[in-house]
Each structure stands twice: as structure tokens, then as C-alpha cells.
Amino acid sequence: MMNLKRWILFLGFIIAGGLSGAGQVRGQSLHYNGSMQLATGSYYFEENTRSFYLTNGLGIRNARYGISADVPFVIQSSPWISYSRYGGIPTGGPQHGSVGRHYGQGPGMGMGGRRQPVDLADTASYTQSGFSDPSLSLQYQVLGFETAATALYFNTSIKFPLADPSNGFGTGAWDMGIGGSVSRRFDTWFTTANFMYWHFGDMPDLELKSSLTYGAGIGKSFSGGHWLVLGSFNGMTEIIDGVIPPMSAALGIGYQVGARTSLNISTSFGLSESSADVAFGGGWQVKLN
């Protein structure tokens, strides 16, 4: 496995190549991207956590390359959920050592086969807000242009550890990923699939394993492509030792407002103890040139 310095050099080389390629090809478009999500769940803790994520970013695209940067703003009712490039991870935040000790002692199962929840300090009066770690992402279209039915993409991303991990706004470590995605169109129906291998930096008293994230979906377009409906499943391999990793199912609707603007809304449901019970989200993209 590549160490941290090699990861940074490798991804830096890829992103620099993407910037060079995007700068040399005409027909660039500048986009403003945004999204918001409201999530709630107890995860494997005694108390429920409510999280609100608002992300804003800018992206540049041409015929083959796309590069984007974004900064999330987080409001949470507890510090136990740490924001990563993949999403919220129940690390325990400033008490992440308690999570490591709890699951490092065995399966942690109580009577009736139910897993014993991690009991952390009371957060009834806790509400914090602040910016999370910014990230930079690159996408390169390997196959499929214009009217092609199949499209294949190479993706890479890096998260910079600038946020305060004690508030749950980040892990205090680098996240770096490399992967791919594919989509296939069948008239008005389409399918999607994606994967990415992530190197998650460890917290001081909790190891975060490198993990493979994955997802698949099926959707249909209506009204000449102005409306889209997509159902999807997403998950990842184990990231915290002894803990079932996050998995969720989602249903989304997209609408192409015009030539420059698109909107979407979604609802997702957690399928494991590491996921939010339910999350509601929305997003938008506006072409600026």
C-alpha cells in the first residue's frame, strides 16, 4: 500500500495533469455547484445526532476533463459524527478513543444479540457550526462522447485537513481516493455504477482503514430528458474495526430547468448502524458562462 507521501505525489500528478489538459482544450464551461443535506440518526451511539451539510463549489469542464473544488459548511447537534469526503462517519469526534476501545474489546453484543451502543457524554445542549475540510476532485472521461450510449470515467479526489476535528467537522487527516464510474443508456432508461478506493488518515486514537466505496443505480428520464428519476444503493467496506460499514438506499429526482440550470432532490435510508437513519437532500448546478 502506498504511504501518505506517495499518495499525495500521485494524486497531485493526476490533478496537475487534469488542470493542464483542461486548460489546453477549448470549449471550457464554468459551473457553480451546490448541495445541502439534513441527516438524523443515532448510529451506534446512545444519543441521536442531527446534521446539516451545505456545500458550495466551482467546477470547470471541457469535452473530457472536469475539475472542481468545494467547501462544506456543517451544523451538528453532537460532535460524534466526523465529516469526510465520503460523508459523515461516526468516529466519536473528540472521544474517538472510546469508539476504538469499545469495539476493540470484542463484538460488543448485548442481550438478545443487539449491539451495545457507545455511551458518550451528554450533548443535549450542544450545537456547533463551522466550515469542514475543503476538497479538490478531478474527472476524466475515458470513453463515450456526445451521443454515445456508454460513458466511462476516471475519478480522483483529495480532502485537505483544515477543519477542527474536535467539533466533528473533519477527521484532522487527509482523505485521498481514486476510482471510476460508468453509465449506460437504454433509450429513456439508464444505469450507473461507481467505485473508489479511499485512503483515510487515522485519528490520534482511532484507526480509519482504507476502504472501497461503491454504488449502483437505475433510472429513467421523462419529458425529453427534462425530468430524471434515479434509485440507488451505496456502501463501503469496513472503515472502523469491528463496525458494520455505512450502507444506504436512495431515491432521487432531477429537473433540467433550462440550458444553464439543473436541480435535484433525494431521500436516503440507512441500512447499517454506521449510517444516518434517514437523510433529505437537494442540489443545484448553474452554468456561469
PDB file of C-alpha atoms in Angstrom:
ATOM      1  CA  MET A   1       0.000   0.000   0.000  1.00  0.00           C
ATOM      2  CA  MET A   2       1.295   3.451  -0.916  1.00  0.00           C
ATOM      3  CA  ASN A   3       2.262   5.599   2.031  1.00  0.00           C
ATOM      4  CA  LEU A   4       0.884   9.097   2.559  1.00  0.00           C
ATOM      5  CA  LYS A   5       3.645  10.955   0.711  1.00  0.00           C
ATOM      6  CA  ARG A   6       3.296   8.722  -2.342  1.00  0.00           C
ATOM      7  CA  TRP A   7      -0.469   9.192  -2.304  1.00  0.00           C
ATOM      8  CA  ILE A   8      -0.063  12.985  -2.257  1.00  0.00           C
ATOM      9  CA  LEU A   9       2.514  12.941  -5.055  1.00  0.00           C
ATOM     10  CA  PHE A  10       0.447  10.522  -7.145  1.00  0.00           C
ATOM     11  CA  LEU A  11      -2.818  12.444  -6.817  1.00  0.00           C
ATOM     12  CA  GLY A  12      -1.010  15.753  -7.245  1.00  0.00           C
ATOM     13  CA  PHE A  13       0.430  14.498 -10.530  1.00  0.00           C
ATOM     14  CA  ILE A  14      -3.010  13.387 -11.740  1.00  0.00           C
ATOM     15  CA  ILE A  15      -4.727  16.638 -10.755  1.00  0.00           C
ATOM     16  CA  ALA A  16      -1.924  18.734 -12.269  1.00  0.00           C
ATOM     17  CA  GLY A  17      -2.326  16.756 -15.486  1.00  0.00           C
ATOM     18  CA  GLY A  18      -6.050  17.361 -15.394  1.00  0.00           C
ATOM     19  CA  LEU A  19      -5.578  21.104 -14.946  1.00  0.00           C
ATOM     20  CA  SER A  20      -3.113  21.166 -17.815  1.00  0.00           C
ATOM     21  CA  GLY A  21      -5.464  19.196 -20.059  1.00  0.00           C
ATOM     22  CA  ALA A  22      -8.466  21.312 -19.162  1.00  0.00           C
ATOM     23  CA  GLY A  23      -6.509  24.471 -19.828  1.00  0.00           C
ATOM     24  CA  GLN A  24      -5.377  23.380 -23.293  1.00  0.00           C
ATOM     25  CA  VAL A  25      -8.760  22.356 -24.691  1.00  0.00           C
ATOM     26  CA  ARG A  26     -11.234  24.946 -25.916  1.00  0.00           C
ATOM     27  CA  GLY A  27     -14.897  24.929 -25.038  1.00  0.00           C
ATOM     28  CA  GLN A  28     -14.494  25.105 -21.271  1.00  0.00           C
ATOM     29  CA  SER A  29     -17.554  25.746 -19.141  1.00  0.00           C
ATOM     30  CA  LEU A  30     -17.564  27.170 -15.623  1.00  0.00           C
ATOM     31  CA  HIS A  31     -20.167  25.820 -13.185  1.00  0.00           C
ATOM     32  CA  TYR A  32     -21.354  26.739  -9.716  1.00  0.00           C
ATOM     33  CA  ASN A  33     -22.374  23.606  -7.791  1.00  0.00           C
ATOM     34  CA  GLY A  34     -24.180  23.380  -4.500  1.00  0.00           C
ATOM     35  CA  SER A  35     -25.912  20.829  -2.304  1.00  0.00           C
ATOM     36  CA  MET A  36     -27.491  20.533   1.108  1.00  0.00           C
ATOM     37  CA  GLN A  37     -28.446  17.571   3.260  1.00  0.00           C
ATOM     38  CA  LEU A  38     -30.290  17.117   6.535  1.00  0.00           C
ATOM     39  CA  ALA A  39     -29.478  13.791   8.226  1.00  0.00           C
ATOM     40  CA  THR A  40     -30.567  12.287  11.520  1.00  0.00           C
ATOM     41  CA  GLY A  41     -29.736   9.055  13.324  1.00  0.00           C
ATOM     42  CA  SER A  42     -28.290   7.524  16.471  1.00  0.00           C
ATOM     43  CA  TYR A  43     -25.717   5.466  14.540  1.00  0.00           C
ATOM     44  CA  TYR A  44     -24.242   3.207  17.264  1.00  0.00           C
ATOM     45  CA  PHE A  45     -24.394   5.844  20.000  1.00  0.00           C
ATOM     46  CA  GLU A  46     -26.912   6.320  22.817  1.00  0.00           C
ATOM     47  CA  GLU A  47     -27.988   9.730  21.545  1.00  0.00           C
ATOM     48  CA  ASN A  48     -29.384  10.912  18.236  1.00  0.00           C
ATOM     49  CA  THR A  49     -27.344  13.297  16.066  1.00  0.00           C
ATOM     50  CA  ARG A  50     -28.871  15.769  13.632  1.00  0.00           C
ATOM     51  CA  SER A  51     -26.540  17.097  10.940  1.00  0.00           C
ATOM     52  CA  PHE A  52     -26.984  19.738   8.263  1.00  0.00           C
ATOM     53  CA  TYR A  53     -24.449  19.946   5.438  1.00  0.00           C
ATOM     54  CA  LEU A  54     -24.285  22.838   2.951  1.00  0.00           C
ATOM     55  CA  THR A  55     -21.669  22.534   0.210  1.00  0.00           C
ATOM     56  CA  ASN A  56     -20.712  25.172  -2.349  1.00  0.00           C
ATOM     57  CA  GLY A  57     -18.141  24.847  -5.086  1.00  0.00           C
ATOM     58  CA  LEU A  58     -16.899  25.769  -8.538  1.00  0.00           C
ATOM     59  CA  GLY A  59     -16.054  23.456 -11.419  1.00  0.00           C
ATOM     60  CA  ILE A  60     -14.513  23.696 -14.881  1.00  0.00           C
ATOM     61  CA  ARG A  61     -15.340  21.227 -17.649  1.00  0.00           C
ATOM     62  CA  ASN A  62     -14.393  20.664 -21.252  1.00  0.00           C
ATOM     63  CA  ALA A  63     -15.039  17.759 -23.604  1.00  0.00           C
ATOM     64  CA  ARG A  64     -13.084  15.252 -21.487  1.00  0.00           C
ATOM     65  CA  TYR A  65     -11.820  16.809 -18.264  1.00  0.00           C
ATOM     66  CA  GLY A  66     -13.641  18.168 -15.262  1.00  0.00           C
ATOM     67  CA  ILE A  67     -12.102  19.619 -12.121  1.00  0.00           C
ATOM     68  CA  SER A  68     -13.955  21.032  -9.132  1.00  0.00           C
ATOM     69  CA  ALA A  69     -13.308  22.433  -5.660  1.00  0.00           C
ATOM     70  CA  ASP A  70     -15.843  22.675  -2.860  1.00  0.00           C
ATOM     71  CA  VAL A  71     -16.146  23.733   0.777  1.00  0.00           C
ATOM     72  CA  PRO A  72     -18.817  22.258   3.119  1.00  0.00           C
ATOM     73  CA  PHE A  73     -20.463  24.112   5.991  1.00  0.00           C
ATOM     74  CA  VAL A  74     -21.692  21.880   8.843  1.00  0.00           C
ATOM     75  CA  ILE A  75     -24.216  22.331  11.668  1.00  0.00           C
ATOM     76  CA  GLN A  76     -24.445  19.409  14.133  1.00  0.00           C
ATOM     77  CA  SER A  77     -26.215  18.579  17.370  1.00  0.00           C
ATOM     78  CA  SER A  78     -23.244  16.483  18.563  1.00  0.00           C
ATOM     79  CA  PRO A  79     -19.547  16.219  17.688  1.00  0.00           C
ATOM     80  CA  TRP A  80     -19.670  12.419  17.319  1.00  0.00           C
ATOM     81  CA  ILE A  81     -20.032  12.393  13.511  1.00  0.00           C
ATOM     82  CA  SER A  82     -16.902  13.387  11.591  1.00  0.00           C
ATOM     83  CA  TYR A  83     -17.302  14.760   8.081  1.00  0.00           C
ATOM     84  CA  SER A  84     -15.154  13.042   5.442  1.00  0.00           C
ATOM     85  CA  ARG A  85     -15.014  13.266   1.642  1.00  0.00           C
ATOM     86  CA  TYR A  86     -17.326  10.246   1.555  1.00  0.00           C
ATOM     87  CA  GLY A  87     -19.756  11.770   4.056  1.00  0.00           C
ATOM     88  CA  GLY A  88     -20.429  11.558   7.787  1.00  0.00           C
ATOM     89  CA  ILE A  89     -18.543   8.835   9.678  1.00  0.00           C
ATOM     90  CA  PRO A  90     -19.474   8.034  13.337  1.00  0.00           C
ATOM     91  CA  THR A  91     -15.965   8.273  14.818  1.00  0.00           C
ATOM     92  CA  GLY A  92     -16.933   9.726  18.202  1.00  0.00           C
ATOM     93  CA  GLY A  93     -15.231  13.026  17.344  1.00  0.00           C
ATOM     94  CA  PRO A  94     -13.257  14.298  20.358  1.00  0.00           C
ATOM     95  CA  GLN A  95     -13.971  10.974  22.140  1.00  0.00           C
ATOM     96  CA  HIS A  96     -12.952   8.783  19.206  1.00  0.00           C
ATOM     97  CA  GLY A  97     -10.723   6.793  21.552  1.00  0.00           C
ATOM     98  CA  SER A  98     -13.882   5.497  23.281  1.00  0.00           C
ATOM     99  CA  VAL A  99     -15.122   4.068  19.974  1.00  0.00           C
ATOM    100  CA  GLY A 100     -11.805   2.317  19.384  1.00  0.00           C
ATOM    101  CA  ARG A 101     -11.756   0.843  22.889  1.00  0.00           C
ATOM    102  CA  HIS A 102     -15.431  -0.198  22.734  1.00  0.00           C
ATOM    103  CA  TYR A 103     -15.114  -2.178  19.520  1.00  0.00           C
ATOM    104  CA  GLY A 104     -11.570  -3.294  20.185  1.00  0.00           C
ATOM    105  CA  GLN A 105     -12.783  -5.400  23.126  1.00  0.00           C
ATOM    106  CA  GLY A 106     -14.888  -7.781  21.075  1.00  0.00           C
ATOM    107  CA  PRO A 107     -18.137  -7.953  19.204  1.00  0.00           C
ATOM    108  CA  GLY A 108     -19.903  -5.641  21.671  1.00  0.00           C
ATOM    109  CA  MET A 109     -23.186  -7.551  21.620  1.00  0.00           C
ATOM    110  CA  GLY A 110     -25.719  -7.307  24.412  1.00  0.00           C
ATOM    111  CA  MET A 111     -28.663  -9.492  25.401  1.00  0.00           C
ATOM    112  CA  GLY A 112     -30.848 -10.645  22.521  1.00  0.00           C
ATOM    113  CA  GLY A 113     -27.996 -10.275  20.033  1.00  0.00           C
ATOM    114  CA  ARG A 114     -28.279  -6.468  19.891  1.00  0.00           C
ATOM    115  CA  ARG A 115     -25.070  -4.496  19.717  1.00  0.00           C
ATOM    116  CA  GLN A 116     -24.432  -2.421  22.838  1.00  0.00           C
ATOM    117  CA  PRO A 117     -24.389   1.290  21.908  1.00  0.00           C
ATOM    118  CA  VAL A 118     -21.425   3.504  22.704  1.00  0.00           C
ATOM    119  CA  ASP A 119     -22.325   5.794  25.616  1.00  0.00           C
ATOM    120  CA  LEU A 120     -20.613   9.175  25.276  1.00  0.00           C
ATOM    121  CA  ALA A 121     -21.062  12.442  27.171  1.00  0.00           C
ATOM    122  CA  ASP A 122     -24.481  14.107  27.134  1.00  0.00           C
ATOM    123  CA  THR A 123     -24.907  16.570  24.247  1.00  0.00           C
ATOM    124  CA  ALA A 124     -28.431  17.830  24.966  1.00  0.00           C
ATOM    125  CA  SER A 125     -27.287  21.462  24.839  1.00  0.00           C
ATOM    126  CA  TYR A 126     -24.683  21.015  22.090  1.00  0.00           C
ATOM    127  CA  THR A 127     -24.996  22.781  18.731  1.00  0.00           C
ATOM    128  CA  GLN A 128     -21.952  23.761  16.718  1.00  0.00           C
ATOM    129  CA  SER A 129     -21.457  25.111  13.214  1.00  0.00           C
ATOM    130  CA  GLY A 130     -18.426  25.726  11.077  1.00  0.00           C
ATOM    131  CA  PHE A 131     -16.646  25.006   7.821  1.00  0.00           C
ATOM    132  CA  SER A 132     -15.463  21.482   7.118  1.00  0.00           C
ATOM    133  CA  ASP A 133     -12.446  20.359   5.109  1.00  0.00           C
ATOM    134  CA  PRO A 134     -12.296  21.649   1.509  1.00  0.00           C
ATOM    135  CA  SER A 135     -11.710  19.161  -1.289  1.00  0.00           C
ATOM    136  CA  LEU A 136     -10.464  19.031  -4.870  1.00  0.00           C
ATOM    137  CA  SER A 137     -11.744  16.481  -7.419  1.00  0.00           C
ATOM    138  CA  LEU A 138     -10.833  15.511 -10.980  1.00  0.00           C
ATOM    139  CA  GLN A 139     -12.875  13.557 -13.519  1.00  0.00           C
ATOM    140  CA  TYR A 140     -11.608  12.334 -16.887  1.00  0.00           C
ATOM    141  CA  GLN A 141     -13.952  10.829 -19.481  1.00  0.00           C
ATOM    142  CA  VAL A 142     -12.195   7.767 -20.848  1.00  0.00           C
ATOM    143  CA  LEU A 143     -14.981   6.522 -23.125  1.00  0.00           C
ATOM    144  CA  GLY A 144     -18.201   7.886 -24.604  1.00  0.00           C
ATOM    145  CA  PHE A 145     -18.697  11.333 -26.075  1.00  0.00           C
ATOM    146  CA  GLU A 146     -21.665  13.377 -27.286  1.00  0.00           C
ATOM    147  CA  THR A 147     -24.407  10.844 -28.201  1.00  0.00           C
ATOM    148  CA  ALA A 148     -22.605   7.648 -27.098  1.00  0.00           C
ATOM    149  CA  ALA A 149     -24.789   5.255 -25.079  1.00  0.00           C
ATOM    150  CA  THR A 150     -21.947   4.233 -22.738  1.00  0.00           C
ATOM    151  CA  ALA A 151     -19.699   6.583 -20.757  1.00  0.00           C
ATOM    152  CA  LEU A 152     -16.692   5.589 -18.647  1.00  0.00           C
ATOM    153  CA  TYR A 153     -14.975   7.974 -16.230  1.00  0.00           C
ATOM    154  CA  PHE A 154     -11.791   8.023 -14.175  1.00  0.00           C
ATOM    155  CA  ASN A 155     -12.176   9.896 -10.864  1.00  0.00           C
ATOM    156  CA  THR A 156      -9.805  11.088  -8.176  1.00  0.00           C
ATOM    157  CA  SER A 157     -10.274  13.309  -5.128  1.00  0.00           C
ATOM    158  CA  ILE A 158      -8.369  14.738  -2.196  1.00  0.00           C
ATOM    159  CA  LYS A 159      -9.610  16.358   1.051  1.00  0.00           C
ATOM    160  CA  PHE A 160      -7.428  18.860   2.883  1.00  0.00           C
ATOM    161  CA  PRO A 161      -7.433  18.586   6.730  1.00  0.00           C
ATOM    162  CA  LEU A 162      -8.084  22.217   7.665  1.00  0.00           C
ATOM    163  CA  ALA A 163     -11.181  21.910   9.894  1.00  0.00           C
ATOM    164  CA  ASP A 164     -11.240  21.398  13.663  1.00  0.00           C
ATOM    165  CA  PRO A 165     -11.833  17.657  14.335  1.00  0.00           C
ATOM    166  CA  SER A 166     -12.982  18.322  17.927  1.00  0.00           C
ATOM    167  CA  ASN A 167     -16.301  19.661  16.594  1.00  0.00           C
ATOM    168  CA  GLY A 168     -16.901  16.802  14.168  1.00  0.00           C
ATOM    169  CA  PHE A 169     -16.217  18.987  11.136  1.00  0.00           C
ATOM    170  CA  GLY A 170     -13.380  16.733   9.974  1.00  0.00           C
ATOM    171  CA  THR A 171     -11.085  13.901  10.993  1.00  0.00           C
ATOM    172  CA  GLY A 172      -7.941  16.029  11.137  1.00  0.00           C
ATOM    173  CA  ALA A 173      -6.347  13.893   8.424  1.00  0.00           C
ATOM    174  CA  TRP A 174      -6.071  13.657   4.656  1.00  0.00           C
ATOM    175  CA  ASP A 175      -8.622  11.697   2.614  1.00  0.00           C
ATOM    176  CA  MET A 176      -7.495  10.627  -0.869  1.00  0.00           C
ATOM    177  CA  GLY A 177      -9.338   8.486  -3.368  1.00  0.00           C
ATOM    178  CA  ILE A 178      -9.021   7.068  -6.860  1.00  0.00           C
ATOM    179  CA  GLY A 179     -11.673   5.164  -8.801  1.00  0.00           C
ATOM    180  CA  GLY A 180     -14.055   5.087 -11.723  1.00  0.00           C
ATOM    181  CA  SER A 181     -17.677   5.261 -12.795  1.00  0.00           C
ATOM    182  CA  VAL A 182     -19.721   4.043 -15.751  1.00  0.00           C
ATOM    183  CA  SER A 183     -23.160   4.826 -17.123  1.00  0.00           C
ATOM    184  CA  ARG A 184     -25.196   3.082 -19.812  1.00  0.00           C
ATOM    185  CA  ARG A 185     -28.259   4.430 -21.568  1.00  0.00           C
ATOM    186  CA  PHE A 186     -31.078   2.280 -22.959  1.00  0.00           C
ATOM    187  CA  ASP A 187     -33.423   4.729 -24.693  1.00  0.00           C
ATOM    188  CA  THR A 188     -35.056   6.569 -21.739  1.00  0.00           C
ATOM    189  CA  TRP A 189     -33.651   4.147 -19.141  1.00  0.00           C
ATOM    190  CA  PHE A 190     -30.119   4.309 -17.779  1.00  0.00           C
ATOM    191  CA  THR A 191     -27.888   2.503 -15.289  1.00  0.00           C
ATOM    192  CA  THR A 192     -24.928   3.775 -13.282  1.00  0.00           C
ATOM    193  CA  ALA A 193     -22.147   2.198 -11.225  1.00  0.00           C
ATOM    194  CA  ASN A 194     -19.161   3.635  -9.394  1.00  0.00           C
ATOM    195  CA  PHE A 195     -16.319   2.660  -7.087  1.00  0.00           C
ATOM    196  CA  MET A 196     -13.446   4.462  -5.399  1.00  0.00           C
ATOM    197  CA  TYR A 197     -10.559   3.279  -3.257  1.00  0.00           C
ATOM    198  CA  TRP A 198     -10.045   5.683  -0.346  1.00  0.00           C
ATOM    199  CA  HIS A 199      -7.069   6.222   1.908  1.00  0.00           C
ATOM    200  CA  PHE A 200      -8.482   7.696   5.135  1.00  0.00           C
ATOM    201  CA  GLY A 201      -5.984   9.236   7.521  1.00  0.00           C
ATOM    202  CA  ASP A 202      -6.110   7.956  11.103  1.00  0.00           C
ATOM    203  CA  MET A 203      -7.311   9.948  14.096  1.00  0.00           C
ATOM    204  CA  PRO A 204      -4.935  10.041  17.111  1.00  0.00           C
ATOM    205  CA  ASP A 205      -6.662   7.153  18.968  1.00  0.00           C
ATOM    206  CA  LEU A 206      -8.741   5.554  16.209  1.00  0.00           C
ATOM    207  CA  GLU A 207      -7.540   3.800  13.075  1.00  0.00           C
ATOM    208  CA  LEU A 208      -9.585   4.510   9.958  1.00  0.00           C
ATOM    209  CA  LYS A 209      -8.979   1.745   7.448  1.00  0.00           C
ATOM    210  CA  SER A 210      -8.502   2.323   3.750  1.00  0.00           C
ATOM    211  CA  SER A 211     -11.832   1.470   2.183  1.00  0.00           C
ATOM    212  CA  LEU A 212     -13.564   0.771  -1.116  1.00  0.00           C
ATOM    213  CA  THR A 213     -16.760   2.740  -1.699  1.00  0.00           C
ATOM    214  CA  TYR A 214     -19.260   1.512  -4.260  1.00  0.00           C
ATOM    215  CA  GLY A 215     -22.651   2.332  -5.674  1.00  0.00           C
ATOM    216  CA  ALA A 216     -25.135   1.297  -8.349  1.00  0.00           C
ATOM    217  CA  GLY A 217     -28.341   2.802  -9.624  1.00  0.00           C
ATOM    218  CA  ILE A 218     -31.082   2.581 -12.226  1.00  0.00           C
ATOM    219  CA  GLY A 219     -33.125   5.482 -13.525  1.00  0.00           C
ATOM    220  CA  LYS A 220     -35.448   6.795 -16.186  1.00  0.00           C
ATOM    221  CA  SER A 221     -35.816  10.122 -17.970  1.00  0.00           C
ATOM    222  CA  PHE A 222     -39.099  11.822 -18.834  1.00  0.00           C
ATOM    223  CA  SER A 223     -40.289  14.766 -20.930  1.00  0.00           C
ATOM    224  CA  GLY A 224     -37.386  14.650 -23.344  1.00  0.00           C
ATOM    225  CA  GLY A 225     -34.798  14.389 -20.585  1.00  0.00           C
ATOM    226  CA  HIS A 226     -36.027  17.357 -18.539  1.00  0.00           C
ATOM    227  CA  TRP A 227     -37.019  15.055 -15.636  1.00  0.00           C
ATOM    228  CA  LEU A 228     -34.970  12.182 -14.179  1.00  0.00           C
ATOM    229  CA  VAL A 229     -35.808   9.609 -11.505  1.00  0.00           C
ATOM    230  CA  LEU A 230     -32.984   7.516 -10.009  1.00  0.00           C
ATOM    231  CA  GLY A 231     -32.928   4.750  -7.401  1.00  0.00           C
ATOM    232  CA  SER A 232     -29.530   3.792  -5.997  1.00  0.00           C
ATOM    233  CA  PHE A 233     -27.645   1.717  -3.439  1.00  0.00           C
ATOM    234  CA  ASN A 234     -24.368   2.902  -1.884  1.00  0.00           C
ATOM    235  CA  GLY A 235     -21.919   1.439   0.596  1.00  0.00           C
ATOM    236  CA  MET A 236     -18.319   0.918   1.569  1.00  0.00           C
ATOM    237  CA  THR A 237     -16.076  -1.755   3.036  1.00  0.00           C
ATOM    238  CA  GLU A 238     -15.072  -1.729   6.716  1.00  0.00           C
ATOM    239  CA  ILE A 239     -13.510   1.538   7.850  1.00  0.00           C
ATOM    240  CA  ILE A 240     -13.597   1.098  11.669  1.00  0.00           C
ATOM    241  CA  ASP A 241     -12.514  -2.287  13.012  1.00  0.00           C
ATOM    242  CA  GLY A 242     -15.468  -4.357  14.233  1.00  0.00           C
ATOM    243  CA  VAL A 243     -18.121  -1.931  12.942  1.00  0.00           C
ATOM    244  CA  ILE A 244     -20.518  -2.680  10.091  1.00  0.00           C
ATOM    245  CA  PRO A 245     -19.697  -0.024   7.458  1.00  0.00           C
ATOM    246  CA  PRO A 246     -22.157   2.567   6.099  1.00  0.00           C
ATOM    247  CA  MET A 247     -24.767   1.379   3.572  1.00  0.00           C
ATOM    248  CA  SER A 248     -27.813   3.216   2.268  1.00  0.00           C
ATOM    249  CA  ALA A 249     -30.556   3.186  -0.363  1.00  0.00           C
ATOM    250  CA  ALA A 250     -31.731   6.398  -2.015  1.00  0.00           C
ATOM    251  CA  LEU A 251     -34.366   7.760  -4.364  1.00  0.00           C
ATOM    252  CA  GLY A 252     -33.728  10.980  -6.262  1.00  0.00           C
ATOM    253  CA  ILE A 253     -35.470  13.268  -8.742  1.00  0.00           C
ATOM    254  CA  GLY A 254     -33.709  15.678 -11.087  1.00  0.00           C
ATOM    255  CA  TYR A 255     -35.061  18.523 -13.208  1.00  0.00           C
ATOM    256  CA  GLN A 256     -33.337  20.411 -16.023  1.00  0.00           C
ATOM    257  CA  VAL A 257     -34.669  23.942 -15.600  1.00  0.00           C
ATOM    258  CA  GLY A 258     -33.058  25.280 -18.769  1.00  0.00           C
ATOM    259  CA  ALA A 259     -29.834  25.230 -20.729  1.00  0.00           C
ATOM    260  CA  ARG A 260     -27.867  26.531 -17.733  1.00  0.00           C
ATOM    261  CA  THR A 261     -29.538  25.237 -14.565  1.00  0.00           C
ATOM    262  CA  SER A 262     -30.402  21.824 -13.100  1.00  0.00           C
ATOM    263  CA  LEU A 263     -31.939  20.896  -9.744  1.00  0.00           C
ATOM    264  CA  ASN A 264     -32.314  17.660  -7.772  1.00  0.00           C
ATOM    265  CA  ILE A 265     -33.793  16.341  -4.543  1.00  0.00           C
ATOM    266  CA  SER A 266     -33.248  12.997  -2.806  1.00  0.00           C
ATOM    267  CA  THR A 267     -34.157  10.861   0.182  1.00  0.00           C
ATOM    268  CA  SER A 268     -31.885   8.137   1.556  1.00  0.00           C
ATOM    269  CA  PHE A 269     -32.373   5.473   4.208  1.00  0.00           C
ATOM    270  CA  GLY A 270     -29.596   3.909   6.269  1.00  0.00           C
ATOM    271  CA  LEU A 271     -29.150   0.146   6.035  1.00  0.00           C
ATOM    272  CA  SER A 272     -26.450  -0.267   8.707  1.00  0.00           C
ATOM    273  CA  GLU A 273     -25.574   1.027  12.169  1.00  0.00           C
ATOM    274  CA  SER A 274     -22.909   3.348  10.732  1.00  0.00           C
ATOM    275  CA  SER A 275     -25.400   5.244   8.555  1.00  0.00           C
ATOM    276  CA  ALA A 276     -27.879   8.000   9.319  1.00  0.00           C
ATOM    277  CA  ASP A 277     -31.397   6.623   9.766  1.00  0.00           C
ATOM    278  CA  VAL A 278     -32.754   8.998   7.140  1.00  0.00           C
ATOM    279  CA  ALA A 279     -31.412  11.925   5.122  1.00  0.00           C
ATOM    280  CA  PHE A 280     -33.054  14.502   2.867  1.00  0.00           C
ATOM    281  CA  GLY A 281     -31.016  16.370   0.312  1.00  0.00           C
ATOM    282  CA  GLY A 282     -31.098  18.800  -2.568  1.00  0.00           C
ATOM    283  CA  GLY A 283     -28.628  20.061  -5.124  1.00  0.00           C
ATOM    284  CA  TRP A 284     -28.190  22.526  -7.952  1.00  0.00           C
ATOM    285  CA  GLN A 285     -25.801  23.319 -10.783  1.00  0.00           C
ATOM    286  CA  VAL A 286     -25.627  26.619 -12.673  1.00  0.00           C
ATOM    287  CA  LYS A 287     -23.542  27.213 -15.785  1.00  0.00           C
ATOM    288  CA  LEU A 288     -21.821  30.578 -15.431  1.00  0.00           C
ATOM    289  CA  ASN A 289     -20.524  31.138 -18.977  1.00  0.00           C
TER     290      ASN A 289
END
